[in-house]
Short mmCIF file of C-alpha atoms in Angstrom, two decimals:
data_model
loop_
_atom_site.label_atom_id
_atom_site.label_comp_id
_atom_site.label_asym_id
_atom_site.label_seq_id
_atom_site.Cartn_x
_atom_site.Cartn_y
_atom_site.Cartn_z
CA UNK A 1052 21.83 -25.47 -14.36
CA UNK A 1053 21.02 -21.75 -13.88
CA UNK A 1054 21.20 -20.41 -10.37
CA UNK A 1055 18.14 -18.72 -8.98
CA UNK A 1056 18.36 -15.07 -8.08
CA UNK A 1057 17.93 -14.15 -4.41
CA UNK A 1058 14.59 -12.61 -3.55
CA UNK A 1059 14.66 -8.86 -3.14
CA UNK A 1060 12.87 -7.68 -0.03
CA UNK A 1061 11.65 -4.11 -0.29
CA UNK A 1062 11.22 -2.16 2.91
CA UNK A 1063 7.85 -0.54 3.54
CA UNK A 1064 7.68 3.12 2.51
CA UNK A 1065 3.97 3.90 3.02
CA UNK A 1066 1.14 3.27 5.42
CA UNK A 1067 -2.44 3.14 4.12
CA UNK A 1068 -4.95 5.07 6.21
CA UNK A 1069 -8.73 4.97 6.02
CA UNK A 1070 -11.16 2.77 4.17
CA UNK A 1071 -12.94 -0.15 5.74
CA UNK A 1072 -10.82 -1.89 8.37
CA UNK A 1073 -12.26 -5.39 7.80
CA UNK A 1074 -11.77 -5.12 4.03
CA UNK A 1075 -8.12 -4.01 4.29
CA UNK A 1076 -6.34 -6.14 6.88
CA UNK A 1077 -3.92 -4.33 9.18
CA UNK A 1078 -0.97 -6.36 7.89
CA UNK A 1079 -1.61 -5.04 4.35
CA UNK A 1080 -1.60 -1.38 5.39
CA UNK A 1081 2.18 -1.03 5.76
CA UNK A 1082 3.78 -1.73 2.40
CA UNK A 1083 6.22 -0.73 -0.31
CA UNK A 1084 4.92 1.14 -3.36
CA UNK A 1085 7.01 2.03 -6.41
CA UNK A 1086 6.36 5.79 -6.27
CA UNK A 1087 4.91 7.05 -2.96
CA UNK A 1088 4.32 10.50 -4.46
CA UNK A 1089 1.68 9.08 -6.83
CA UNK A 1090 -1.82 7.64 -6.17
CA UNK A 1091 -1.86 3.95 -5.29
CA UNK A 1092 -4.51 1.33 -6.09
CA UNK A 1093 -4.80 -1.81 -3.98
CA UNK A 1094 -6.65 -4.71 -5.64
CA UNK A 1095 -8.67 -6.78 -3.17
CA UNK A 1096 -11.02 -9.53 -4.39
CA UNK A 1097 -13.55 -7.90 -6.77
CA UNK A 1098 -12.67 -4.27 -6.05
CA UNK A 1099 -9.93 -1.67 -5.96
CA UNK A 1100 -9.15 0.55 -2.98
CA UNK A 1101 -7.73 3.92 -4.05
CA UNK A 1102 -5.29 5.97 -1.96
CA UNK A 1103 -3.75 9.41 -2.42
CA UNK A 1104 -0.41 10.49 -0.93
CA UNK A 1105 -0.44 13.09 1.82
CA UNK A 1106 2.35 15.32 3.09
CA UNK A 1107 2.26 13.46 6.40
CA UNK A 1108 4.81 10.87 7.50
CA UNK A 1109 4.83 8.55 10.49
CA UNK A 1110 7.64 6.63 12.15
CA UNK A 1111 7.11 2.90 12.56
CA UNK A 1112 9.76 0.40 13.65
CA UNK A 1113 12.49 2.91 12.81
CA UNK A 1114 11.17 3.62 9.30
CA UNK A 1115 9.70 6.90 8.03
CA UNK A 1116 6.52 6.02 6.14
CA UNK A 1117 4.48 8.36 3.96
CA UNK A 1118 0.79 8.32 4.83
CA UNK A 1119 -1.56 7.51 1.95
CA UNK A 1120 -5.20 8.39 2.58
CA UNK A 1121 -8.08 6.28 1.27
CA UNK A 1122 -10.22 8.21 -1.22
CA UNK A 1123 -12.52 5.73 -2.95
CA UNK A 1124 -13.42 2.19 -3.91
CA UNK A 1125 -14.29 0.89 -7.35
CA UNK A 1126 -15.50 -2.53 -8.43
CA UNK A 1127 -14.36 -4.80 -11.23
CA UNK A 1128 -16.81 -4.79 -14.14
CA UNK A 1129 -18.51 -8.11 -14.78
#
């Protein structure tokens, strides 16, 4: 019987700023992204929230997080 691999927990490295607060819950704004120097797209329901990296960082719970600023929203084509 193969053993399962332990889950890898990635520490947050960015905080998402801007956009509509009700549409992006606060608990989803601090997260890990693969490359924080590149734009990030967050899929939510029938749309995508787009964020661009800034040169700003913030300290939260002992972690330095890069700030990603909301720039636009697009919708899934039907």
